[in-house]
Amino acid sequence: QVQLVESGGGLVQAGGSLRLSCAASGRIPSNYAIGWFRQAPGKEREFVTSINWSGLSTTYATSVKGRFTISKDNAKNTVYLQMNSLKPEDTAVYYCAANPLGSTWSRVTWRGQGTQVTVSS
């Protein structure tokens, strides 16, 4: 059984940085990607970024491109989301998820419990 456990959320001022971690256990197929999506109260789920299991290919939402960086430590089975230049509109619960490559992130195969990120103005 695959488990994804996020950590690293918190409260930060606008312009600050946070790094989220997603520790994966269990067998994730090699044709899957690991990614992050977020959901703010009253808003729809928003894809943030993803990385394929080999760690060689990444995708970013336009809203975070140039500010967020996803990376993967294969030895630790952990995916990181470095978030810089944070804005109040980045405030949301961030979820780590695993999904088949090329699939929509509106529904995912596995996801973690989420971690709150709050950016104050």
Coordinates of C-alpha atoms in Angstrom, one line a residue, residues 3-115:
Q3 CA 1.5 6.1 1.7
L4 CA 2.5 9.7 1.2
V5 CA 3.3 11.8 4.2
E6 CA 3.7 15.6 3.9
S7 CA 5.5 17.9 6.2
G8 CA 7.0 21.4 6.3
G9 CA 3.9 23.6 6.1
G10 CA 3.5 26.6 8.3
L11 CA 3.0 30.4 8.5
V12 CA 5.3 32.7 6.6
Q13 CA 5.3 36.3 5.6
A14 CA 4.9 37.4 2.0
G15 CA 8.2 37.1 0.1
G16 CA 9.4 34.3 2.4
S17 CA 10.2 30.7 1.7
L18 CA 9.0 27.3 2.8
R19 CA 10.1 23.8 1.8
L20 CA 7.6 21.0 1.8
S21 CA 8.5 17.3 2.0
C22 CA 6.6 14.3 0.8
A23 CA 7.9 10.9 2.1
A24 CA 6.6 8.0 0.0
S25 CA 6.4 4.4 1.1
G26 CA 5.2 1.4 -0.8
R27 CA 5.6 0.6 -4.4
I28 CA 4.8 3.4 -6.8
P29 CA 4.8 2.3 -10.4
S30 CA 7.6 3.8 -12.6
N31 CA 5.0 5.2 -15.0
Y32 CA 3.7 7.5 -12.3
A33 CA 4.5 11.1 -11.4
I34 CA 4.6 12.6 -7.9
G35 CA 3.2 16.0 -7.6
W36 CA 1.6 18.7 -5.5
F37 CA -1.8 20.2 -5.7
R38 CA -3.4 22.8 -3.4
Q39 CA -6.8 23.7 -2.3
A40 CA -7.9 26.9 -0.6
P41 CA -11.2 27.3 1.2
G42 CA -14.0 27.8 -1.3
K43 CA -11.8 27.2 -4.3
E44 CA -11.2 24.4 -6.6
R45 CA -8.2 22.1 -6.5
E46 CA -5.3 23.6 -8.3
F47 CA -2.4 21.6 -9.8
V48 CA 0.9 23.0 -8.7
T49 CA 3.8 20.9 -10.0
S50 CA 4.8 17.3 -10.7
I51 CA 7.9 15.3 -11.3
N52 CA 8.1 11.9 -13.0
W53 CA 9.4 9.0 -11.0
S54 CA 12.9 9.1 -12.5
G55 CA 13.1 12.7 -11.5
L56 CA 14.1 13.9 -15.0
S57 CA 10.9 15.7 -16.1
T58 CA 9.0 18.4 -14.2
T59 CA 5.9 20.4 -14.9
Y60 CA 4.7 23.6 -13.2
A61 CA 1.5 25.6 -13.1
T62 CA 1.9 29.1 -14.6
S63 CA 1.1 30.6 -11.2
V64 CA 4.2 29.2 -9.5
K65 CA 6.7 28.9 -12.4
G66 CA 9.9 30.6 -11.4
R67 CA 9.1 30.6 -7.7
F68 CA 8.6 27.0 -6.9
T69 CA 10.9 24.1 -7.5
I70 CA 10.1 20.4 -7.2
S71 CA 12.9 17.9 -6.7
K72 CA 13.2 14.2 -5.8
D73 CA 15.7 12.3 -3.7
N74 CA 15.5 8.8 -5.0
A75 CA 17.5 7.3 -2.2
K76 CA 15.1 8.6 0.4
N77 CA 11.9 8.2 -1.7
T78 CA 11.1 11.8 -0.9
V79 CA 9.9 14.6 -3.0
Y80 CA 10.5 18.3 -2.1
L81 CA 8.7 21.4 -3.0
Q82 CA 10.8 24.5 -2.5
M83 CA 8.6 27.6 -2.4
N84 CA 10.2 31.0 -2.7
S85 CA 8.7 34.5 -3.1
L86 CA 5.5 33.3 -1.5
K87 CA 2.4 35.4 -2.0
P88 CA -0.8 35.5 0.1
E89 CA -2.6 33.8 -2.8
D90 CA -0.4 30.8 -2.3
T91 CA -2.2 30.1 1.0
A92 CA -3.9 26.7 0.8
V93 CA -3.7 23.1 2.0
Y94 CA -1.0 21.5 -0.1
Y95 CA -1.3 17.8 -0.9
C96 CA 1.3 15.4 -2.2
A97 CA -0.1 12.9 -4.7
A98 CA 0.9 10.2 -7.1
N99 CA -0.8 9.7 -10.4
P100 CA -0.2 8.1 -13.8
L101 CA 1.9 10.2 -16.2
G102 CA -0.3 12.4 -18.3
S103 CA -3.4 12.0 -16.1
T104 CA -5.5 14.9 -14.8
W105 CA -4.7 15.9 -11.2
S106 CA -8.4 16.5 -10.5
R107 CA -8.5 12.9 -9.4
V108 CA -5.4 11.1 -8.1
T109 CA -4.5 7.5 -7.3
W110 CA -2.9 8.3 -4.0
R111 CA -2.6 11.4 -1.9
G112 CA -1.3 12.5 1.5
Q113 CA -3.2 14.1 4.3
G114 CA -2.2 17.6 3.4
T115 CA -0.2 20.4 5.0

